C-alpha cells in the first residue's frame, strides 16, 4: 500500500489525473486490447476529471480504446435525472472526451430485475478482462462506492439499502428533500474492487481525516471499508494535507519521504 500526501486538492487532483494517464499510456491500448478503467462519482474526483479532459483535448491522452465501469447508481430514478450517476458522468466527463458510448458501462437502476443487472455487470467486467485500474473516493465513514460500514469485504456487485445517514447526506443533491432520495442503490462490492489489478483512492479535506486514519493506520475492518485495501498488492491512497490531520507524525513523515519516487512513477514510462 502506498500513501501519497500532497499540499492541497489541486495537487491531489493533478496527481490522480497523471496517474490515470500514465497507466493508460503504458498499457498502449488498441482496438484489440482495451484498457479497463473503474470510475467514481461525487465531488472528490471532479478535479481529476477536469484535468483528464484537458489531456484529451490537448492530444495528450485518448479514451478511444478505453472501457469504463462506474462504481454505482441509484435505484429507481431515471438515467436523465440530474442526480443520477449517468447524468453526473455524462456532464462532468464523458461528453468532453473521445470515448465511444458503447464502451461506457454504468449500472441500470431501472432494470426490471436489479439482482440480474448486478450479475450481468460482474460478467461484463469479467468479459472485458477485469479492471486494470479502479479509481474511487472515500467517504467520511470510510465507505467506497455504496459499501457502507458493515459491508462484507468479500461482497460482489449487488443491490444495497442505504443507511439513513447516507440518505440525509445525499439529500443535498435532491434539493435537500430527504423524501426524494432513493433508499436503494446498485454498487460494486468490496470483493469486486479488490479484484482490480490496481486501485487508486482519493481522500480530501479534514472531514475525511478520521477515515484516512482508520484506512491506513488501524487494522482491516468491515466497519471501515477503505481499510480493506491494505490487503491489495497495488493500492495507492492519494490525499491532501487536510486529510492527514489524524495521522501519526511518523506516518506522515515516512510517506512524505517517498513522495519524489511516487512523482517519478507518474511522469515516466514504466520500463518494459
GROMACS .gro file of N, CA and C in nm, residues 45-182:
model
  414
   45UNK      N    1  -1.362   1.341  -0.716
   45UNK     CA    2  -1.290   1.320  -0.842
   45UNK      C    3  -1.309   1.428  -0.947
   46UNK      N    4  -1.387   1.532  -0.919
   46UNK     CA    5  -1.415   1.633  -1.021
   46UNK      C    6  -1.289   1.700  -1.073
   47UNK      N    7  -1.196   1.732  -0.984
   47UNK     CA    8  -1.071   1.794  -1.026
   47UNK      C    9  -0.991   1.703  -1.117
   48UNK      N   10  -0.989   1.574  -1.085
   48UNK     CA   11  -0.920   1.476  -1.169
   48UNK      C   12  -0.985   1.470  -1.307
   49UNK      N   13  -1.119   1.467  -1.311
   49UNK     CA   14  -1.189   1.461  -1.440
   49UNK      C   15  -1.157   1.583  -1.527
   50UNK      N   16  -1.153   1.700  -1.466
   50UNK     CA   17  -1.124   1.821  -1.543
   50UNK      C   18  -0.986   1.814  -1.608
   51UNK      N   19  -0.889   1.762  -1.534
   51UNK     CA   20  -0.754   1.752  -1.588
   51UNK      C   21  -0.744   1.644  -1.695
   52UNK      N   22  -0.816   1.534  -1.678
   52UNK     CA   23  -0.817   1.430  -1.781
   52UNK      C   24  -0.881   1.482  -1.910
   53UNK      N   25  -0.984   1.564  -1.894
   53UNK     CA   26  -1.048   1.627  -2.011
   53UNK      C   27  -0.947   1.715  -2.084
   54UNK      N   28  -0.869   1.791  -2.007
   54UNK     CA   29  -0.766   1.877  -2.068
   54UNK      C   30  -0.664   1.793  -2.145
   55UNK      N   31  -0.620   1.682  -2.085
   55UNK     CA   32  -0.524   1.594  -2.154
   55UNK      C   33  -0.581   1.545  -2.286
   56UNK      N   34  -0.709   1.508  -2.283
   56UNK     CA   35  -0.774   1.456  -2.404
   56UNK      C   36  -0.785   1.564  -2.511
   57UNK      N   37  -0.826   1.683  -2.472
   57UNK     CA   38  -0.843   1.793  -2.568
   57UNK      C   39  -0.709   1.840  -2.623
   58UNK      N   40  -0.602   1.825  -2.543
   58UNK     CA   41  -0.470   1.869  -2.586
   58UNK      C   42  -0.393   1.761  -2.662
   59UNK      N   43  -0.458   1.646  -2.683
   59UNK     CA   44  -0.393   1.539  -2.757
   59UNK      C   45  -0.292   1.459  -2.677
   60UNK      N   46  -0.294   1.474  -2.544
   60UNK     CA   47  -0.200   1.402  -2.457
   60UNK      C   48  -0.255   1.267  -2.410
   61UNK      N   49  -0.380   1.241  -2.439
   61UNK     CA   50  -0.444   1.118  -2.394
   61UNK      C   51  -0.569   1.092  -2.478
   62UNK      N   52  -0.594   0.965  -2.506
   62UNK     CA   53  -0.716   0.927  -2.579
   62UNK      C   54  -0.789   0.817  -2.503
   63UNK      N   55  -0.921   0.825  -2.506
   63UNK     CA   56  -1.005   0.722  -2.445
   63UNK      C   57  -1.073   0.636  -2.552
   64UNK      N   58  -1.021   0.642  -2.674
   64UNK     CA   59  -1.082   0.568  -2.785
   64UNK      C   60  -1.083   0.418  -2.758
   65UNK      N   61  -0.978   0.368  -2.694
   65UNK     CA   62  -0.969   0.225  -2.666
   65UNK      C   63  -0.968   0.199  -2.516
   66UNK      N   64  -1.055   0.270  -2.446
   66UNK     CA   65  -1.073   0.253  -2.302
   66UNK      C   66  -1.218   0.214  -2.275
   67UNK      N   67  -1.237   0.114  -2.192
   67UNK     CA   68  -1.371   0.077  -2.144
   67UNK      C   69  -1.382   0.119  -1.998
   68UNK      N   70  -1.492   0.186  -1.964
   68UNK     CA   71  -1.510   0.231  -1.827
   68UNK      C   72  -1.624   0.156  -1.758
   69UNK      N   73  -1.607   0.138  -1.629
   69UNK     CA   74  -1.709   0.075  -1.545
   69UNK      C   75  -1.727   0.161  -1.421
   70UNK      N   76  -1.847   0.217  -1.406
   70UNK     CA   77  -1.872   0.300  -1.289
   70UNK      C   78  -1.908   0.218  -1.167
   71UNK      N   79  -1.880   0.274  -1.052
   71UNK     CA   80  -1.896   0.202  -0.926
   71UNK      C   81  -2.040   0.175  -0.887
   72UNK      N   82  -2.130   0.270  -0.913
   72UNK     CA   83  -2.263   0.258  -0.854
   72UNK      C   84  -2.365   0.345  -0.926
   73UNK      N   85  -2.490   0.326  -0.887
   73UNK     CA   86  -2.601   0.406  -0.938
   73UNK      C   87  -2.720   0.389  -0.844
   74UNK      N   88  -2.798   0.494  -0.832
   74UNK     CA   89  -2.921   0.486  -0.753
   74UNK      C   90  -3.022   0.394  -0.819
   75UNK      N   91  -3.106   0.334  -0.738
   75UNK     CA   92  -3.216   0.252  -0.790
   75UNK      C   93  -3.342   0.338  -0.799
   76UNK      N   94  -3.411   0.327  -0.912
   76UNK     CA   95  -3.543   0.385  -0.923
   76UNK      C   96  -3.554   0.528  -0.971
   77UNK      N   97  -3.443   0.589  -1.014
   77UNK     CA   98  -3.456   0.722  -1.073
   77UNK      C   99  -3.411   0.715  -1.219
   78UNK      N  100  -3.471   0.797  -1.307
   78UNK     CA  101  -3.437   0.792  -1.449
   78UNK      C  102  -3.290   0.824  -1.474
   79UNK      N  103  -3.236   0.770  -1.582
   79UNK     CA  104  -3.096   0.796  -1.616
   79UNK      C  105  -3.071   0.945  -1.639
   80UNK      N  106  -3.174   1.016  -1.688
   80UNK     CA  107  -3.156   1.158  -1.717
   80UNK      C  108  -3.190   1.248  -1.598
   81UNK      N  109  -3.219   1.189  -1.483
   81UNK     CA  110  -3.241   1.268  -1.361
   81UNK      C  111  -3.111   1.341  -1.328
   82UNK      N  112  -3.118   1.468  -1.291
   82UNK     CA  113  -2.995   1.544  -1.265
   82UNK      C  114  -2.907   1.486  -1.154
   83UNK      N  115  -2.966   1.406  -1.064
   83UNK     CA  116  -2.888   1.347  -0.955
   83UNK      C  117  -2.841   1.205  -0.985
   84UNK      N  118  -2.879   1.151  -1.102
   84UNK     CA  119  -2.834   1.016  -1.135
   84UNK      C  120  -2.686   1.017  -1.169
   85UNK      N  121  -2.623   0.904  -1.152
   85UNK     CA  122  -2.480   0.897  -1.183
   85UNK      C  123  -2.456   0.887  -1.333
   86UNK      N  124  -2.557   0.843  -1.408
   86UNK     CA  125  -2.549   0.852  -1.554
   86UNK      C  126  -2.533   1.000  -1.595
   87UNK      N  127  -2.617   1.086  -1.538
   87UNK     CA  128  -2.611   1.229  -1.569
   87UNK      C  129  -2.479   1.289  -1.523
   88UNK      N  130  -2.439   1.254  -1.403
   88UNK     CA  131  -2.314   1.307  -1.347
   88UNK      C  132  -2.197   1.278  -1.440
   89UNK      N  133  -2.184   1.152  -1.480
   89UNK     CA  134  -2.070   1.112  -1.561
   89UNK      C  135  -2.075   1.175  -1.700
   90UNK      N  136  -2.195   1.183  -1.756
   90UNK     CA  137  -2.208   1.242  -1.890
   90UNK      C  138  -2.169   1.389  -1.888
   91UNK      N  139  -2.222   1.465  -1.794
   91UNK     CA  140  -2.200   1.609  -1.793
   91UNK      C  141  -2.060   1.646  -1.744
   92UNK      N  142  -2.004   1.567  -1.654
   92UNK     CA  143  -1.875   1.603  -1.596
   92UNK      C  144  -1.755   1.537  -1.663
   93UNK      N  145  -1.781   1.438  -1.749
   93UNK     CA  146  -1.667   1.368  -1.807
   93UNK      C  147  -1.690   1.318  -1.949
   94UNK      N  148  -1.782   1.224  -1.966
   94UNK     CA  149  -1.790   1.151  -2.092
   94UNK      C  150  -1.816   1.238  -2.215
   95UNK      N  151  -1.900   1.340  -2.203
   95UNK     CA  152  -1.931   1.420  -2.322
   95UNK      C  153  -1.813   1.507  -2.366
   96UNK      N  154  -1.711   1.515  -2.281
   96UNK     CA  155  -1.596   1.600  -2.311
   96UNK      C  156  -1.476   1.523  -2.366
   97UNK      N  157  -1.484   1.389  -2.371
   97UNK     CA  158  -1.370   1.308  -2.415
   97UNK      C  159  -1.410   1.223  -2.536
   98UNK      N  160  -1.312   1.153  -2.591
   98UNK     CA  161  -1.335   1.078  -2.715
   98UNK      C  162  -1.369   0.931  -2.690
   99UNK      N  163  -1.447   0.903  -2.588
   99UNK     CA  164  -1.487   0.766  -2.560
   99UNK      C  165  -1.616   0.734  -2.636
  100UNK      N  166  -1.625   0.611  -2.689
  100UNK     CA  167  -1.748   0.570  -2.758
  100UNK      C  168  -1.851   0.527  -2.654
  101UNK      N  169  -1.977   0.568  -2.668
  101UNK     CA  170  -2.080   0.533  -2.570
  101UNK      C  171  -2.090   0.383  -2.541
  102UNK      N  172  -2.060   0.300  -2.640
  102UNK     CA  173  -2.070   0.155  -2.619
  102UNK      C  174  -1.963   0.103  -2.524
  103UNK      N  175  -1.862   0.184  -2.498
  103UNK     CA  176  -1.755   0.143  -2.406
  103UNK      C  177  -1.776   0.194  -2.265
  104UNK      N  178  -1.889   0.261  -2.243
  104UNK     CA  179  -1.924   0.312  -2.110
  104UNK      C  180  -2.021   0.215  -2.043
  105UNK      N  181  -1.988   0.172  -1.923
  105UNK     CA  182  -2.073   0.077  -1.850
  105UNK      C  183  -2.112   0.136  -1.715
  106UNK      N  184  -2.241   0.161  -1.698
  106UNK     CA  185  -2.296   0.211  -1.572
  106UNK      C  186  -2.416   0.126  -1.536
  107UNK      N  187  -2.425   0.085  -1.412
  107UNK     CA  188  -2.537   0.003  -1.367
  107UNK      C  189  -2.670   0.073  -1.394
  108UNK      N  190  -2.770  -0.005  -1.432
  108UNK     CA  191  -2.903   0.047  -1.465
  108UNK      C  192  -2.995   0.032  -1.343
  109UNK      N  193  -3.020   0.143  -1.276
  109UNK     CA  194  -3.104   0.140  -1.157
  109UNK      C  195  -3.251   0.122  -1.186
  110UNK      N  196  -3.288   0.117  -1.316
  110UNK     CA  197  -3.427   0.097  -1.355
  110UNK      C  198  -3.448  -0.037  -1.424
  111UNK      N  199  -3.351  -0.126  -1.414
  111UNK     CA  200  -3.365  -0.258  -1.475
  111UNK      C  201  -3.483  -0.332  -1.413
  112UNK      N  202  -3.547  -0.416  -1.493
  112UNK     CA  203  -3.663  -0.492  -1.444
  112UNK      C  204  -3.624  -0.585  -1.329
  113UNK      N  205  -3.504  -0.640  -1.338
  113UNK     CA  206  -3.453  -0.730  -1.234
  113UNK      C  207  -3.318  -0.675  -1.188
  114UNK      N  208  -3.318  -0.608  -1.074
  114UNK     CA  209  -3.196  -0.542  -1.028
  114UNK      C  210  -3.086  -0.641  -0.991
  115UNK      N  211  -3.125  -0.754  -0.934
  115UNK     CA  212  -3.024  -0.854  -0.898
  115UNK      C  213  -2.956  -0.910  -1.023
  116UNK      N  214  -3.037  -0.933  -1.127
  116UNK     CA  215  -2.980  -0.982  -1.253
  116UNK      C  216  -2.889  -0.876  -1.315
  117UNK      N  217  -2.929  -0.750  -1.304
  117UNK     CA  218  -2.847  -0.641  -1.355
  117UNK      C  219  -2.708  -0.642  -1.289
  118UNK      N  220  -2.705  -0.667  -1.159
  118UNK     CA  221  -2.578  -0.672  -1.087
  118UNK      C  222  -2.494  -0.791  -1.132
  119UNK      N  223  -2.559  -0.904  -1.153
  119UNK     CA  224  -2.488  -1.024  -1.201
  119UNK      C  225  -2.429  -1.000  -1.340
  120UNK      N  226  -2.508  -0.936  -1.426
  120UNK     CA  227  -2.461  -0.909  -1.562
  120UNK      C  228  -2.344  -0.810  -1.562
  121UNK      N  229  -2.345  -0.717  -1.469
  121UNK     CA  230  -2.237  -0.620  -1.459
  121UNK      C  231  -2.106  -0.690  -1.425
  122UNK      N  232  -2.113  -0.785  -1.332
  122UNK     CA  233  -1.994  -0.863  -1.297
  122UNK      C  234  -1.944  -0.941  -1.419
  123UNK      N  235  -2.038  -0.996  -1.496
  123UNK     CA  236  -1.999  -1.072  -1.616
  123UNK      C  237  -1.933  -0.981  -1.719
  124UNK      N  238  -1.984  -0.858  -1.732
  124UNK     CA  239  -1.926  -0.764  -1.828
  124UNK      C  240  -1.783  -0.729  -1.789
  125UNK      N  241  -1.760  -0.711  -1.661
  125UNK     CA  242  -1.624  -0.683  -1.614
  125UNK      C  243  -1.532  -0.800  -1.647
  126UNK      N  244  -1.581  -0.920  -1.620
  126UNK     CA  245  -1.502  -1.041  -1.648
  126UNK      C  246  -1.474  -1.055  -1.797
  127UNK      N  247  -1.576  -1.028  -1.879
  127UNK     CA  248  -1.560  -1.040  -2.025
  127UNK      C  249  -1.460  -0.938  -2.079
  128UNK      N  250  -1.449  -0.825  -2.010
  128UNK     CA  251  -1.355  -0.721  -2.053
  128UNK      C  252  -1.213  -0.749  -2.006
  129UNK      N  253  -1.195  -0.858  -1.932
  129UNK     CA  254  -1.063  -0.894  -1.883
  129UNK      C  255  -1.032  -0.844  -1.745
  130UNK      N  256  -1.137  -0.799  -1.673
  130UNK     CA  257  -1.115  -0.744  -1.539
  130UNK      C  258  -1.079  -0.596  -1.546
  131UNK      N  259  -1.077  -0.531  -1.432
  131UNK     CA  260  -1.046  -0.388  -1.426
  131UNK      C  261  -0.895  -0.369  -1.407
  132UNK      N  262  -0.833  -0.294  -1.496
  132UNK     CA  263  -0.690  -0.266  -1.483
  132UNK      C  264  -0.665  -0.166  -1.370
  133UNK      N  265  -0.746  -0.061  -1.366
  133UNK     CA  266  -0.732   0.042  -1.262
  133UNK      C  267  -0.869   0.086  -1.216
  134UNK      N  268  -0.895   0.074  -1.088
  134UNK     CA  269  -1.021   0.124  -1.031
  134UNK      C  270  -0.989   0.247  -0.947
  135UNK      N  271  -1.048   0.360  -0.983
  135UNK     CA  272  -1.034   0.483  -0.908
  135UNK      C  273  -1.157   0.500  -0.820
  136UNK      N  274  -1.137   0.539  -0.695
  136UNK     CA  275  -1.250   0.556  -0.605
  136UNK      C  276  -1.230   0.671  -0.509
  137UNK      N  277  -1.338   0.720  -0.455
  137UNK     CA  278  -1.332   0.819  -0.349
  137UNK      C  279  -1.366   0.751  -0.218
  138UNK      N  280  -1.326   0.813  -0.108
  138UNK     CA  281  -1.352   0.758   0.025
  138UNK      C  282  -1.440   0.855   0.102
  139UNK      N  283  -1.549   0.804   0.161
  139UNK     CA  284  -1.638   0.888   0.239
  139UNK      C  285  -1.587   0.912   0.380
  140UNK      N  286  -1.652   1.001   0.452
  140UNK     CA  287  -1.608   1.034   0.588
  140UNK      C  288  -1.622   0.917   0.683
  141UNK      N  289  -1.708   0.820   0.650
  141UNK     CA  290  -1.722   0.700   0.732
  141UNK      C  291  -1.642   0.583   0.673
  142UNK      N  292  -1.556   0.613   0.577
  142UNK     CA  293  -1.471   0.512   0.517
  142UNK      C  294  -1.535   0.434   0.404
  143UNK      N  295  -1.656   0.471   0.363
  143UNK     CA  296  -1.721   0.394   0.257
  143UNK      C  297  -1.654   0.419   0.122
  144UNK      N  298  -1.659   0.319   0.037
  144UNK     CA  299  -1.613   0.329  -0.101
  144UNK      C  300  -1.726   0.276  -0.187
  145UNK      N  301  -1.767   0.352  -0.289
  145UNK     CA  302  -1.892   0.326  -0.361
  145UNK      C  303  -2.004   0.329  -0.255
  146UNK      N  304  -2.102   0.239  -0.264
  146UNK     CA  305  -2.204   0.234  -0.159
  146UNK      C  306  -2.178   0.119  -0.063
  147UNK      N  307  -2.050   0.085  -0.046
  147UNK     CA  308  -2.011  -0.015   0.054
  147UNK      C  309  -1.992   0.057   0.186
  148UNK      N  310  -2.101   0.068   0.259
  148UNK     CA  311  -2.103   0.143   0.384
  148UNK      C  312  -2.050   0.058   0.499
  149UNK      N  313  -2.028   0.117   0.616
  149UNK     CA  314  -1.980   0.040   0.731
  149UNK      C  315  -2.062  -0.087   0.754
  150UNK      N  316  -1.992  -0.197   0.772
  150UNK     CA  317  -2.058  -0.326   0.792
  150UNK      C  318  -2.066  -0.410   0.667
  151UNK      N  319  -2.027  -0.353   0.552
  151UNK     CA  320  -2.032  -0.429   0.427
  151UNK      C  321  -1.929  -0.541   0.429
  152UNK      N  322  -1.967  -0.654   0.374
  152UNK     CA  323  -1.876  -0.767   0.366
  152UNK      C  324  -1.757  -0.733   0.278
  153UNK      N  325  -1.639  -0.770   0.322
  153UNK     CA  326  -1.519  -0.744   0.244
  153UNK      C  327  -1.506  -0.840   0.126
  154UNK      N  328  -1.596  -0.938   0.120
  154UNK     CA  329  -1.598  -1.032   0.007
  154UNK      C  330  -1.715  -1.004  -0.086
  155UNK      N  331  -1.788  -0.894  -0.063
  155UNK     CA  332  -1.910  -0.865  -0.138
  155UNK      C  333  -1.884  -0.840  -0.286
  156UNK      N  334  -1.985  -0.874  -0.367
  156UNK     CA  335  -1.982  -0.851  -0.511
  156UNK      C  336  -2.085  -0.743  -0.545
  157UNK      N  337  -2.097  -0.711  -0.672
  157UNK     CA  338  -2.195  -0.612  -0.717
  157UNK      C  339  -2.335  -0.656  -0.675
  158UNK      N  340  -2.410  -0.565  -0.613
  158UNK     CA  341  -2.538  -0.604  -0.553
  158UNK      C  342  -2.626  -0.482  -0.531
  159UNK      N  343  -2.751  -0.510  -0.491
  159UNK     CA  344  -2.845  -0.406  -0.450
  159UNK      C  345  -2.821  -0.378  -0.303
  160UNK      N  346  -2.810  -0.251  -0.267
  160UNK     CA  347  -2.779  -0.214  -0.129
  160UNK      C  348  -2.882  -0.116  -0.077
  161UNK      N  349  -2.937  -0.145   0.041
  161UNK     CA  350  -3.025  -0.050   0.109
  161UNK      C  351  -2.939   0.056   0.177
  162UNK      N  352  -2.969   0.182   0.153
  162UNK     CA  353  -2.885   0.290   0.203
  162UNK      C  354  -2.916   0.322   0.349
  163UNK      N  355  -2.810   0.350   0.424
  163UNK     CA  356  -2.825   0.390   0.563
  163UNK      C  357  -2.890   0.528   0.571
  164UNK      N  358  -2.958   0.554   0.681
  164UNK     CA  359  -3.025   0.682   0.698
  164UNK      C  360  -2.926   0.798   0.690
  165UNK      N  361  -2.807   0.780   0.745
  165UNK     CA  362  -2.705   0.886   0.739
  165UNK      C  363  -2.668   0.917   0.594
  166UNK      N  364  -2.661   0.815   0.511
  166UNK     CA  365  -2.628   0.835   0.370
  166UNK      C  366  -2.740   0.910   0.299
  167UNK      N  367  -2.862   0.873   0.329
  167UNK     CA  368  -2.978   0.939   0.268
  167UNK      C  369  -2.980   1.087   0.305
  168UNK      N  370  -2.955   1.117   0.432
  168UNK     CA  371  -2.952   1.257   0.477
  168UNK      C  372  -2.838   1.332   0.408
  169UNK      N  373  -2.720   1.270   0.403
  169UNK     CA  374  -2.604   1.335   0.340
  169UNK      C  375  -2.627   1.361   0.193
  170UNK      N  376  -2.693   1.268   0.124
  170UNK     CA  377  -2.714   1.282  -0.020
  170UNK      C  378  -2.835   1.368  -0.056
  171UNK      N  379  -2.911   1.409   0.045
  171UNK     CA  380  -3.028   1.493   0.017
  171UNK      C  381  -2.988   1.627  -0.044
  172UNK      N  382  -2.860   1.665  -0.027
  172UNK     CA  383  -2.815   1.792  -0.087
  172UNK      C  384  -2.821   1.787  -0.239
  173UNK      N  385  -2.822   1.667  -0.296
  173UNK     CA  386  -2.833   1.652  -0.441
  173UNK      C  387  -2.979   1.644  -0.486
  174UNK      N  388  -3.071   1.644  -0.389
  174UNK     CA  389  -3.214   1.632  -0.418
  174UNK      C  390  -3.291   1.748  -0.354
  175UNK      N  391  -3.236   1.869  -0.371
  175UNK     CA  392  -3.299   1.990  -0.318
  175UNK      C  393  -3.322   1.982  -0.167
  176UNK      N  394  -3.232   1.910  -0.098
  176UNK     CA  395  -3.240   1.893   0.047
  176UNK      C  396  -3.372   1.832   0.093
  177UNK      N  397  -3.433   1.755   0.005
  177UNK     CA  398  -3.559   1.687   0.036
  177UNK      C  399  -3.531   1.538   0.055
  178UNK      N  400  -3.528   1.494   0.180
  178UNK     CA  401  -3.494   1.355   0.210
  178UNK      C  402  -3.590   1.258   0.143
  179UNK      N  403  -3.715   1.298   0.129
  179UNK     CA  404  -3.815   1.208   0.070
  179UNK      C  405  -3.787   1.178  -0.077
  180UNK      N  406  -3.704   1.260  -0.141
  180UNK     CA  407  -3.673   1.239  -0.283
  180UNK      C  408  -3.551   1.150  -0.304
  181UNK      N  409  -3.477   1.123  -0.198
  181UNK     CA  410  -3.355   1.044  -0.210
  181UNK      C  411  -3.389   0.895  -0.219
  182UNK      N  412  -3.339   0.824  -0.318
  182UNK     CA  413  -3.364   0.680  -0.327
  182UNK      C  414  -3.314   0.609  -0.201
   0.00000   0.00000   0.00000
